[in-house]
Each structure stands twice: as structure tokens, then as C-alpha cells.
mmCIF file of C-alpha atoms and ligand atoms in Angstrom:
data_model
loop_
_atom_site.group_PDB
_atom_site.id
_atom_site.type_symbol
_atom_site.label_atom_id
_atom_site.label_comp_id
_atom_site.label_asym_id
_atom_site.label_seq_id
_atom_site.Cartn_x
_atom_site.Cartn_y
_atom_site.Cartn_z
ATOM 1 C CA MET A 1 4.283 6.599 -2.132
ATOM 2 C CA PRO A 2 4.628 7.653 1.527
ATOM 3 C CA ILE A 3 3.725 4.246 3.007
ATOM 4 C CA GLN A 4 4.525 0.997 1.257
ATOM 5 C CA ILE A 5 3.960 -2.573 2.299
ATOM 6 C CA VAL A 6 6.697 -4.809 0.912
ATOM 7 C CA ARG A 7 7.579 -8.445 1.337
ATOM 8 C CA ASN A 8 11.303 -8.631 2.156
ATOM 9 C CA ASP A 9 13.927 -9.429 4.747
ATOM 10 C CA ILE A 10 14.363 -6.182 6.684
ATOM 11 C CA THR A 11 18.132 -6.698 6.888
ATOM 12 C CA LYS A 12 18.222 -6.247 3.110
ATOM 13 C CA MET A 13 16.366 -2.910 3.134
ATOM 14 C CA GLU A 14 18.591 -0.046 1.937
ATOM 15 C CA CYS A 15 16.854 2.713 3.918
ATOM 16 C CA ASP A 16 18.124 5.491 6.155
ATOM 17 C CA ALA A 17 16.891 3.486 9.168
ATOM 18 C CA ILE A 18 15.451 0.080 9.892
ATOM 19 C CA VAL A 19 13.514 -0.644 13.061
ATOM 20 C CA ASN A 20 14.283 -3.612 15.273
ATOM 21 C CA ALA A 21 11.601 -5.438 17.269
ATOM 22 C CA ALA A 22 13.806 -5.807 20.329
ATOM 23 C CA ASN A 23 13.362 -6.878 23.941
ATOM 24 C CA PRO A 24 13.951 -4.678 26.988
ATOM 25 C CA THR A 25 17.595 -5.776 27.395
ATOM 26 C CA LEU A 26 18.461 -4.668 23.818
ATOM 27 C CA LEU A 27 21.009 -7.494 23.856
ATOM 28 C CA GLY A 28 19.570 -9.444 20.912
ATOM 29 C CA GLY A 29 17.226 -12.387 20.633
ATOM 30 C CA GLY A 30 15.473 -14.383 17.929
ATOM 31 C CA GLY A 31 13.192 -13.304 15.076
ATOM 32 C CA VAL A 32 13.920 -9.981 13.481
ATOM 33 C CA ASP A 33 16.102 -9.001 16.471
ATOM 34 C CA GLY A 34 18.346 -11.978 15.853
ATOM 35 C CA ALA A 35 18.429 -11.379 12.095
ATOM 36 C CA ILE A 36 19.422 -7.722 12.517
ATOM 37 C CA HIS A 37 22.169 -8.460 15.039
ATOM 38 C CA LYS A 38 23.510 -11.284 12.871
ATOM 39 C CA ALA A 39 23.609 -9.109 9.751
ATOM 40 C CA ALA A 40 25.005 -6.035 11.556
ATOM 41 C CA GLY A 41 27.822 -7.856 13.285
ATOM 42 C CA SER A 42 29.249 -7.602 16.808
ATOM 43 C CA GLY A 43 29.612 -3.826 16.698
ATOM 44 C CA LEU A 44 25.852 -3.437 17.085
ATOM 45 C CA LEU A 45 25.764 -5.509 20.279
ATOM 46 C CA ARG A 46 28.698 -3.542 21.713
ATOM 47 C CA GLU A 47 26.819 -0.266 21.176
ATOM 48 C CA CYS A 48 23.555 -1.730 22.508
ATOM 49 C CA ARG A 49 25.342 -2.652 25.725
ATOM 50 C CA THR A 50 25.903 1.076 26.360
ATOM 51 C CA LEU A 51 22.197 1.951 26.104
ATOM 52 C CA GLY A 52 20.998 0.525 29.412
ATOM 53 C CA GLY A 53 18.018 -1.313 27.947
ATOM 54 C CA CYS A 54 14.680 0.092 26.686
ATOM 55 C CA ASN A 55 11.160 0.192 28.120
ATOM 56 C CA THR A 56 8.157 -1.138 26.217
ATOM 57 C CA GLY A 57 6.853 1.474 23.800
ATOM 58 C CA GLU A 58 10.074 3.460 23.832
ATOM 59 C CA ALA A 59 12.792 3.573 21.147
ATOM 60 C CA LYS A 60 16.573 4.038 21.039
ATOM 61 C CA ILE A 61 18.895 4.516 18.048
ATOM 62 C CA THR A 62 22.292 3.065 17.140
ATOM 63 C CA GLY A 63 24.568 2.801 14.135
ATOM 64 C CA ALA A 64 23.904 0.074 11.565
ATOM 65 C CA TYR A 65 27.431 -1.349 11.141
ATOM 66 C CA LYS A 66 27.375 -3.973 8.343
ATOM 67 C CA LEU A 67 23.711 -3.404 7.468
ATOM 68 C CA PRO A 68 22.901 -1.466 4.233
ATOM 69 C CA CYS A 69 21.350 1.437 6.161
ATOM 70 C CA ARG A 70 22.516 4.301 8.397
ATOM 71 C CA TYR A 71 20.723 3.605 11.646
ATOM 72 C CA VAL A 72 18.969 0.863 13.588
ATOM 73 C CA ILE A 73 16.104 2.061 15.772
ATOM 74 C CA HIS A 74 15.402 -0.416 18.547
ATOM 75 C CA THR A 75 11.926 -0.472 20.010
ATOM 76 C CA VAL A 76 10.253 -2.881 22.402
ATOM 77 C CA GLY A 77 6.741 -3.920 21.552
ATOM 78 C CA PRO A 78 4.097 -5.143 24.001
ATOM 79 C CA ILE A 79 3.605 -8.822 24.701
ATOM 80 C CA TRP A 80 0.067 -9.762 23.613
ATOM 81 C CA LYS A 81 -2.186 -10.453 26.618
ATOM 82 C CA ASN A 82 -5.529 -10.695 24.771
ATOM 83 C CA GLY A 83 -5.851 -6.921 24.663
ATOM 84 C CA CYS A 84 -6.088 -6.624 28.461
ATOM 85 C CA ASP A 85 -2.875 -4.706 29.041
ATOM 86 C CA ARG A 86 -3.187 -1.584 26.813
ATOM 87 C CA GLU A 87 -1.212 -3.426 24.115
ATOM 88 C CA GLU A 88 -2.535 -1.291 21.232
ATOM 89 C CA GLU A 89 -1.538 1.936 22.986
ATOM 90 C CA LYS A 90 1.956 0.574 23.680
ATOM 91 C CA LEU A 91 2.335 -0.712 20.115
ATOM 92 C CA ARG A 92 1.297 2.667 18.716
ATOM 93 C CA SER A 93 3.929 4.387 20.861
ATOM 94 C CA CYS A 94 6.577 2.040 19.394
ATOM 95 C CA TYR A 95 5.802 3.334 15.895
ATOM 96 C CA ARG A 96 5.382 6.948 17.002
ATOM 97 C CA ASN A 97 8.603 7.089 19.071
ATOM 98 C CA SER A 98 10.594 5.304 16.346
ATOM 99 C CA LEU A 99 9.353 7.769 13.717
ATOM 100 C CA ILE A 100 10.153 10.751 15.960
ATOM 101 C CA LEU A 101 13.715 9.418 16.404
ATOM 102 C CA ALA A 102 14.026 8.867 12.653
ATOM 103 C CA LYS A 103 12.879 12.427 12.000
ATOM 104 C CA GLU A 104 15.338 13.813 14.576
ATOM 105 C CA HIS A 105 18.092 12.032 12.645
ATOM 106 C CA ASP A 106 16.935 13.392 9.255
ATOM 107 C CA CYS A 107 15.882 10.003 7.949
ATOM 108 C CA GLU A 108 13.871 10.183 4.726
ATOM 109 C CA THR A 109 13.210 6.449 4.484
ATOM 110 C CA VAL A 110 12.423 4.049 7.333
ATOM 111 C CA ALA A 111 11.556 0.328 7.321
ATOM 112 C CA PHE A 112 9.509 -1.348 10.072
ATOM 113 C CA PRO A 113 8.908 -5.028 10.730
ATOM 114 C CA LEU A 114 5.518 -5.937 12.157
ATOM 115 C CA ILE A 115 6.421 -5.217 15.763
ATOM 116 C CA SER A 116 5.135 -7.686 18.391
ATOM 117 C CA SER A 117 3.506 -9.927 15.764
ATOM 118 C CA GLY A 118 5.987 -12.774 16.169
ATOM 119 C CA VAL A 119 7.257 -14.082 19.510
ATOM 120 C CA TYR A 120 5.200 -11.457 21.357
ATOM 121 C CA GLY A 121 2.018 -12.917 19.886
ATOM 122 C CA TYR A 122 0.184 -9.790 18.708
ATOM 123 C CA PRO A 123 -2.390 -10.950 16.079
ATOM 124 C CA LYS A 124 -0.717 -10.169 12.746
ATOM 125 C CA GLU A 125 -3.743 -8.664 10.988
ATOM 126 C CA GLU A 126 -4.372 -6.342 13.947
ATOM 127 C CA ALA A 127 -0.655 -5.551 14.231
ATOM 128 C CA LEU A 128 -0.639 -4.566 10.551
ATOM 129 C CA TYR A 129 -3.697 -2.385 11.004
ATOM 130 C CA VAL A 130 -2.132 -0.582 13.992
ATOM 131 C CA ALA A 131 1.117 -0.091 12.058
ATOM 132 C CA VAL A 132 -0.610 1.353 8.982
ATOM 133 C CA SER A 133 -2.888 3.651 10.991
ATOM 134 C CA GLU A 134 -0.158 4.990 13.306
ATOM 135 C CA ILE A 135 2.336 5.533 10.475
ATOM 136 C CA SER A 136 -0.365 7.179 8.343
ATOM 137 C CA ARG A 137 -1.166 9.549 11.230
ATOM 138 C CA PHE A 138 2.531 10.580 11.422
ATOM 139 C CA LEU A 139 2.723 11.048 7.627
ATOM 140 C CA LEU A 140 -0.204 13.488 7.690
ATOM 141 C CA GLU A 141 2.189 15.973 9.320
ATOM 142 C CA ASN A 142 5.597 14.773 8.085
ATOM 143 C CA GLU A 143 7.371 14.017 4.803
ATOM 144 C CA MET A 144 8.958 10.570 4.898
ATOM 145 C CA THR A 145 8.728 7.267 3.032
ATOM 146 C CA VAL A 146 7.920 4.404 5.364
ATOM 147 C CA TYR A 147 8.109 0.718 4.447
ATOM 148 C CA ILE A 148 6.268 -1.952 6.371
ATOM 149 C CA VAL A 149 8.293 -5.082 5.709
ATOM 150 C CA VAL A 150 6.031 -8.128 5.840
ATOM 151 C CA TYR A 151 8.120 -11.237 6.111
ATOM 152 C CA ASP A 152 5.433 -13.788 5.398
ATOM 153 C CA LYS A 153 1.947 -13.829 3.918
ATOM 154 C CA SER A 154 0.284 -14.768 7.193
ATOM 155 C CA ALA A 155 0.381 -11.079 8.124
ATOM 156 C CA TYR A 156 -2.378 -10.601 5.613
ATOM 157 C CA ARG A 157 -5.438 -12.646 6.398
ATOM 158 C CA ILE A 158 -8.252 -11.186 4.330
ATOM 159 C CA SER A 159 -11.501 -13.060 4.769
ATOM 160 C CA LYS A 160 -11.663 -16.372 2.958
ATOM 161 C CA LYS A 161 -15.003 -15.262 1.457
ATOM 162 C CA LEU A 162 -13.363 -12.210 -0.074
ATOM 163 C CA VAL A 163 -10.569 -14.364 -1.500
ATOM 164 C CA ARG A 164 -13.175 -16.766 -2.960
ATOM 165 C CA ASP A 165 -15.243 -13.925 -4.445
ATOM 166 C CA ILE A 166 -12.198 -12.346 -6.075
ATOM 167 C CA ALA A 167 -10.946 -15.699 -7.396
ATOM 168 C CA GLU A 168 -14.374 -16.319 -8.964
ATOM 169 C CA TYR A 169 -14.376 -12.816 -10.448
ATOM 170 C CA ILE A 170 -10.910 -13.394 -11.937
ATOM 171 C CA ASP A 171 -11.911 -16.788 -13.359
ATOM 172 C CA GLU A 172 -15.043 -15.350 -14.897
ATOM 173 C CA HIS A 173 -13.311 -12.381 -16.518
ATOM 174 C CA TYR A 174 -9.796 -13.648 -16.973
ATOM 175 C CA VAL A 175 -10.937 -16.827 -18.775
ATOM 176 C CA GLU A 176 -13.326 -14.762 -20.905
ATOM 177 C CA THR A 177 -10.440 -12.711 -22.238
ATOM 178 C CA HIS A 178 -8.399 -15.780 -23.115
ATOM 179 C CA GLN A 179 -11.446 -17.341 -24.827
ATOM 180 C CA ILE A 180 -11.791 -14.134 -26.851
ATOM 181 C CA LEU A 181 -8.116 -14.144 -27.747
ATOM 182 C CA ARG A 182 -8.265 -17.837 -28.680
ATOM 183 C CA SER A 183 -11.414 -17.419 -30.821
ATOM 184 C CA ALA A 184 -9.868 -14.356 -32.483
ATOM 185 C CA GLN A 185 -6.775 -16.391 -33.345
ATOM 186 C CA PHE A 186 -8.873 -19.406 -34.400
ATOM 187 C CA PHE A 187 -11.164 -17.408 -36.683
ATOM 188 C CA ASN A 188 -8.346 -15.011 -37.560
ATOM 189 C CA ARG A 189 -10.708 -12.159 -36.596
ATOM 190 C CA PRO A 190 -9.879 -8.898 -34.778
ATOM 191 C CA VAL A 191 -10.397 -9.324 -31.007
ATOM 192 C CA GLU A 192 -12.932 -6.528 -30.766
ATOM 193 C CA LYS A 193 -15.192 -8.462 -33.197
ATOM 194 C CA CYS A 194 -15.205 -11.394 -30.757
ATOM 195 C CA ALA A 195 -15.526 -9.560 -27.498
ATOM 196 C CA LYS A 196 -18.883 -9.944 -25.745
ATOM 197 C CA GLY A 197 -19.761 -6.293 -25.529
ATOM 198 C CA SER A 198 -17.253 -3.602 -24.781
ATOM 199 C CA MET A 199 -14.305 -4.229 -22.459
ATOM 200 C CA SER A 200 -14.901 -0.924 -20.818
ATOM 201 C CA ALA A 201 -17.789 -0.613 -18.434
ATOM 202 C CA PRO A 202 -21.158 0.647 -19.750
ATOM 203 C CA MET A 203 -21.510 4.361 -19.091
ATOM 204 C CA GLU A 204 -23.498 4.407 -15.861
ATOM 205 C CA SER A 205 -24.118 8.139 -15.989
ATOM 206 C CA GLU A 206 -25.558 9.086 -19.416
ATOM 207 C CA ALA A 207 -23.670 12.382 -19.704
ATOM 208 C CA SER A 208 -25.173 14.781 -22.230
ATOM 209 C CA LEU A 209 -23.494 15.013 -25.635
ATOM 210 C CA ASN A 210 -22.417 18.574 -24.879
ATOM 211 C CA GLU A 211 -20.824 17.491 -21.629
ATOM 212 C CA LEU A 212 -19.012 14.629 -23.376
ATOM 213 C CA VAL A 213 -17.816 16.884 -26.203
ATOM 214 C CA GLY A 214 -16.727 19.402 -23.575
ATOM 215 C CA GLN A 215 -14.609 16.722 -21.928
ATOM 216 C CA VAL A 216 -13.199 15.171 -25.099
ATOM 217 C CA ASP A 217 -10.047 17.321 -24.946
ATOM 218 C CA GLU A 218 -9.825 17.134 -21.152
ATOM 219 C CA SER A 219 -6.451 15.789 -20.042
ATOM 220 C CA PHE A 220 -5.828 13.399 -17.134
ATOM 221 C CA THR A 221 -4.823 16.292 -14.903
ATOM 222 C CA GLN A 222 -7.849 18.382 -15.876
ATOM 223 C CA MET A 223 -10.261 15.527 -15.193
ATOM 224 C CA LEU A 224 -8.491 14.735 -11.903
ATOM 225 C CA LEU A 225 -8.751 18.338 -10.686
ATOM 226 C CA ARG A 226 -12.351 18.596 -11.910
ATOM 227 C CA LYS A 227 -13.285 15.487 -9.962
ATOM 228 C CA ILE A 228 -11.520 16.763 -6.831
ATOM 229 C CA ASP A 229 -13.623 19.928 -7.069
ATOM 230 C CA GLU A 230 -16.820 17.979 -7.773
ATOM 231 C CA LYS A 231 -16.181 15.741 -4.748
ATOM 232 C CA GLY A 232 -15.536 18.820 -2.596
ATOM 233 C CA ILE A 233 -12.251 17.486 -1.245
ATOM 234 C CA THR A 234 -8.769 19.020 -1.040
ATOM 235 C CA ASP A 235 -5.738 17.985 -3.069
ATOM 236 C CA ALA A 236 -4.117 16.701 0.132
ATOM 237 C CA GLN A 237 -7.139 14.571 1.024
ATOM 238 C CA CYS A 238 -7.035 13.078 -2.476
ATOM 239 C CA TYR A 239 -3.350 12.214 -2.683
ATOM 240 C CA LYS A 240 -3.086 11.051 0.948
ATOM 241 C CA LYS A 241 -6.032 8.688 0.529
ATOM 242 C CA ALA A 242 -4.435 7.478 -2.716
ATOM 243 C CA ASN A 243 -1.155 6.959 -0.857
ATOM 244 C CA VAL A 244 0.527 9.121 -3.491
ATOM 245 C CA ASP A 245 3.519 11.271 -2.624
ATOM 246 C CA ARG A 246 2.862 15.055 -2.333
ATOM 247 C CA LYS A 247 5.747 15.862 -4.704
ATOM 248 C CA LEU A 248 4.355 13.493 -7.355
ATOM 249 C CA PHE A 249 0.901 15.017 -6.994
ATOM 250 C CA SER A 250 2.406 18.483 -7.484
ATOM 251 C CA LYS A 251 4.019 17.296 -10.727
ATOM 252 C CA ILE A 252 0.643 16.015 -11.943
ATOM 253 C CA ARG A 253 -1.177 19.182 -10.882
ATOM 254 C CA ASN A 254 1.384 21.515 -12.491
ATOM 255 C CA ASN A 255 1.642 19.705 -15.819
ATOM 256 C CA ILE A 256 -1.633 19.623 -17.724
ATOM 257 C CA ASN A 257 -0.365 16.813 -19.936
ATOM 258 C CA TYR A 258 1.279 14.726 -17.196
ATOM 259 C CA LYS A 259 0.899 10.960 -17.674
ATOM 260 C CA PRO A 260 1.258 9.110 -14.315
ATOM 261 C CA ARG A 261 2.088 5.418 -13.915
ATOM 262 C CA LYS A 262 -0.944 3.136 -14.211
ATOM 263 C CA ALA A 263 -0.905 2.169 -10.495
ATOM 264 C CA THR A 264 -0.849 5.875 -9.561
ATOM 265 C CA ALA A 265 -3.715 6.679 -11.918
ATOM 266 C CA ILE A 266 -5.749 3.795 -10.481
ATOM 267 C CA ALA A 267 -4.950 4.838 -6.884
ATOM 268 C CA LEU A 268 -6.185 8.375 -7.624
ATOM 269 C CA ALA A 269 -9.350 7.043 -9.273
ATOM 270 C CA ILE A 270 -10.010 4.962 -6.173
ATOM 271 C CA SER A 271 -9.306 7.842 -3.789
ATOM 272 C CA LEU A 272 -11.936 9.845 -5.730
ATOM 273 C CA GLU A 273 -14.317 6.872 -5.403
ATOM 274 C CA LEU A 274 -15.101 6.962 -9.110
ATOM 275 C CA ASP A 275 -17.466 4.388 -10.549
ATOM 276 C CA LEU A 276 -16.169 1.958 -13.168
ATOM 277 C CA ALA A 277 -17.110 4.157 -16.120
ATOM 278 C CA GLU A 278 -15.512 7.295 -14.665
ATOM 279 C CA ALA A 279 -12.431 5.363 -13.521
ATOM 280 C CA SER A 280 -12.039 3.870 -17.025
ATOM 281 C CA ASP A 281 -12.453 7.375 -18.465
ATOM 282 C CA LEU A 282 -9.786 8.826 -16.160
ATOM 283 C CA LEU A 283 -7.393 5.968 -16.929
ATOM 284 C CA GLN A 284 -7.943 6.396 -20.672
ATOM 285 C CA LYS A 285 -6.843 10.027 -20.353
ATOM 286 C CA ALA A 286 -3.503 8.724 -19.076
ATOM 287 C CA GLY A 287 -3.401 6.147 -21.871
ATOM 288 C CA TYR A 288 -4.474 3.119 -19.849
ATOM 289 C CA ALA A 289 -7.413 0.724 -19.659
ATOM 290 C CA LEU A 290 -8.437 -1.881 -17.111
ATOM 291 C CA SER A 291 -7.517 -4.955 -19.081
ATOM 292 C CA HIS A 292 -9.127 -8.343 -18.513
ATOM 293 C CA SER A 293 -5.856 -10.009 -19.361
ATOM 294 C CA SER A 294 -4.320 -8.691 -16.132
ATOM 295 C CA LYS A 295 -5.206 -10.145 -12.712
ATOM 296 C CA PHE A 296 -4.115 -6.860 -11.131
ATOM 297 C CA ASP A 297 -6.620 -4.930 -13.248
ATOM 298 C CA ILE A 298 -9.388 -7.463 -12.659
ATOM 299 C CA ILE A 299 -8.921 -7.285 -8.881
ATOM 300 C CA VAL A 300 -9.009 -3.476 -9.053
ATOM 301 C CA GLU A 301 -12.128 -3.650 -11.245
ATOM 302 C CA TYR A 302 -13.708 -6.040 -8.715
ATOM 303 C CA PHE A 303 -13.346 -3.520 -5.908
ATOM 304 C CA ILE A 304 -14.444 -0.513 -7.966
ATOM 305 C CA SER A 305 -17.502 -2.409 -9.212
ATOM 306 C CA LYS A 306 -18.339 -3.254 -5.554
ATOM 307 C CA ARG A 307 -17.607 0.413 -4.670
ATOM 308 C CA GLU A 308 -15.065 -0.733 -2.076
ATOM 309 C CA TYR A 309 -12.489 2.073 -2.043
ATOM 310 C CA ASP A 310 -10.270 1.296 0.948
ATOM 311 C CA ILE A 311 -6.774 1.143 -0.557
ATOM 312 C CA PHE A 312 -5.585 -0.936 2.398
ATOM 313 C CA THR A 313 -8.196 -3.658 1.748
ATOM 314 C CA ILE A 314 -7.439 -3.606 -1.967
ATOM 315 C CA ASN A 315 -3.704 -3.949 -1.254
ATOM 316 C CA GLU A 316 -4.426 -6.890 1.058
ATOM 317 C CA ALA A 317 -6.233 -8.601 -1.822
ATOM 318 C CA LEU A 318 -3.491 -7.743 -4.330
ATOM 319 C CA PHE A 319 -0.934 -9.117 -1.874
ATOM 320 C CA GLU A 320 -2.989 -12.322 -1.460
ATOM 321 C CA PHE A 321 -2.904 -12.841 -5.236
ATOM 322 C CA ASP A 322 0.814 -11.997 -5.504
ATOM 323 C CA GLN A 323 0.161 -8.781 -7.395
ATOM 324 C CA PRO A 324 2.003 -5.436 -7.010
ATOM 325 C CA LEU A 325 0.403 -3.037 -4.542
ATOM 326 C CA LEU A 326 -1.378 0.218 -5.251
ATOM 327 C CA GLY A 327 -0.113 3.675 -4.428
HETATM 328 N N1 APR B 1 12.625 -9.281 8.186
HETATM 329 C C1 APR B 1 11.393 -8.779 8.365
HETATM 330 N N2 APR B 1 10.512 -9.260 9.247
HETATM 331 C C2 APR B 1 10.895 -10.333 9.981
HETATM 332 C C3 APR B 1 12.173 -10.911 9.869
HETATM 333 C C4 APR B 1 13.054 -10.334 8.921
HETATM 334 N N3 APR B 1 14.286 -10.810 8.729
HETATM 335 N N4 APR B 1 12.249 -11.954 10.754
HETATM 336 C C5 APR B 1 11.052 -12.015 11.367
HETATM 337 N N5 APR B 1 10.249 -11.051 10.914
HETATM 338 C C6 APR B 1 8.860 -10.741 11.295
HETATM 339 C C7 APR B 1 8.095 -11.871 11.947
HETATM 340 O O1 APR B 1 7.504 -12.698 10.944
HETATM 341 C C8 APR B 1 7.046 -11.082 12.718
HETATM 342 O O2 APR B 1 5.946 -10.809 11.842
HETATM 343 O O3 APR B 1 8.939 -9.735 12.284
HETATM 344 C C9 APR B 1 7.745 -9.755 13.051
HETATM 345 C C10 APR B 1 8.106 -9.602 14.524
HETATM 346 O O4 APR B 1 8.462 -10.879 15.041
HETATM 347 P P1 APR B 1 9.613 -11.026 16.174
HETATM 348 O O5 APR B 1 10.935 -10.833 15.551
HETATM 349 O O6 APR B 1 9.353 -12.305 16.845
HETATM 350 O O7 APR B 1 9.392 -9.796 17.159
HETATM 351 P P2 APR B 1 8.294 -9.604 18.326
HETATM 352 O O8 APR B 1 7.050 -10.358 18.046
HETATM 353 O O9 APR B 1 8.196 -8.129 18.516
HETATM 354 O O10 APR B 1 8.971 -10.289 19.595
HETATM 355 C C11 APR B 1 10.104 -9.658 20.146
HETATM 356 O O11 APR B 1 11.349 -11.657 19.972
HETATM 357 O O12 APR B 1 13.286 -11.883 18.798
HETATM 358 C C12 APR B 1 12.777 -11.676 20.052
HETATM 359 O O13 APR B 1 14.453 -10.374 21.159
HETATM 360 C C13 APR B 1 13.156 -10.325 20.585
HETATM 361 O O14 APR B 1 12.365 -10.845 22.769
HETATM 362 C C14 APR B 1 12.070 -10.119 21.596
HETATM 363 C C15 APR B 1 10.866 -10.710 20.908
#
């Protein structure tokens, strides 16, 4: 997964490089700057003293000393002035220049905090959007795994309506499953005899019998590649939108019987913008189903049923409900 959003303390990240949200003096401060200097020890400050400061939007690299990584990349984000001082452009250059430095030092994994979203006042949701879009742009041309380390949930502020809608959807479906399980136990009957209708979505597209028979032996990989062709997209467009690593996609493509992880299979179904029936069909070919006894699955089903396929929005919702992220 080329870009991952994780909740952690960046000083604990065991990457090739972590990025520090510094100030122009590079001599330490509060927030993530203070945490990194504290965890790295005095050697970091001694080296920073030799750098002669750093301009906003630029980046400089040092050793990592006692931190569990190889490098610290120091960058200075813009102070938020209500968007009147080219803040987005400066923030984007922080990510771009840090990534260029990481690449020049052969880093394969890099962790960013949400630059400028603390003391410097950049609205967190917007700061996260800029981070994801600028890092994604770099990853279109470069192979690297980038972590965005979100320290607190306030960075994600999906609309309260969306949270309410999803919570209602979970209650409606999640409770239903437990009622089914309880009635099955109570009446000692197989669950499928109690379920109201099938768990899987009704087939929206009534495929012809021949077509269905033709697909019965189709593997996950075969269906995936068929759908890529049908959608008229490239492999790269599919796996990048799914936030799936190129190497992993190659393994899937080159092994007709490959069985990916469930989150990967779901991410690919979403990148292909499959409807619920097709997504369930693709998942079944990897041995999975969207289960109503899993909040993760119900949230994914919510978005597919609403035909909302933006992985970033779905991950925001999964994050809000303390579920693992897609990709
Ligand atoms: N790990 C990950 N993220 C963290 C950590 C941590 N240990 N500590 C704080 N953060 C998050 C904050 O929640 C915020 O979302 O990092 C983001 C950036 O916040 P700041 O550290 O305040 O950085 P910034 O907003 O860029 O302000 C920079 O603050 O610390 C001073 O010297 C620094 O003057 C500079 C200014």
C-alpha cells in the first residue's frame, strides 16, 4: 500500500525517514518538533545547529540518532493566514521537497506528520487533503511507501451527517445479523433459515445463464482483469486508485489463482466501481463475503450501495469508527 494513514506517535515509526514539522531556526520547539528532538537526543540539535535554518516550504535532512529510523527530514510549513498567503502552495512544497530528499537518500519508507496543522493553525481536514494529494502525485512517478501519521482523531472530520447515516446503516444491518444469530440459536435452526433474504445483494444485472456459467470457473484474477478491460482502464489506474502496491498487483496479475487479503480485494472492487452484486461476486472468488457481523464490511457495503467510491472518504469513515483502513 503506497500511502497509508496510521494513528501513531511519529517518534515510534520504524521507517527509513520521518519528517519533522519544524520552524525556520531548526532549533526545536513544541508539538512534533519537540517530540522528535526529545526522542532523538542532543545529537540531533547539535547537527541542526550546523544547517543554518530552513525557509518555509524547503526541507533539510539529518541523522536520526536515538530514533528508530535512519534520517529526520526537517521541513517548515506555512503559518495559516486564512488562505491569503499561498499557504497551500507552500505546504505542498514541504511534502514535495521532503519526498525528493528522501528519494535522494534511497529511502523506501517515509512517515509524515500533518505539517502545519498544529501550532501553525492549518485546518486539519484541509491539511490532510493536501498531504494525501501531494504525496499521491509523487507516488504516481516513484516507488515508495509513505505513512501519514495522524496523532489524533480531530484530523478527520467527516460530516456529522455522514457519520449519522453510517451509524444508522450499521445499527440496521449489524443488529439484524445478531437477531438472526440469536433466533438461530434460540430455535436451534441453521442461520440461513432465519436470514431475511440472502446476505448477498440481489443481482442487479440479470446476467444470462450462459454468461453466468461462463464465469463460474472464473478466478479472482480473471474477473479482476476482465473488469479492468470492461471499464477501459489500465492496470496502473486500477491499482493506484485502489492504493494497492504495484508489486502486489503484479503478483495478482501473474497468478491466476492468487487470493489477496480481504481489504485488498475490497479496495480493488471499489477502484473498479463495482456495484454491490459484482463486488460480492469478486470477493467470493477470493473466498470472502461482506459480512453483516463486521462493522468494517457494513461501512464498505454502505459506500458501495451509495456508489461512493473515493477510497479517501471511505478511509475517513473507517477511521471515524475505529476500523482498519482500506488499501
Ligand atoms: N506524532 C505525530 N504527530 C504529532 C505528534 C507526534 N508525536 N505530536 C504532534 N503531532 C501532530 C499534531 O497533532 C499536528 O496535527 O503533528 C501535527 C503538526 O503539529 P505541530 O507539531 O504543532 O507542527 P506545526 O503545526 O507545523 O507547527 C510548527 O510548532 O512545534 C512547533 O517548532 C515547531 O514552531 C514550529 C511549529
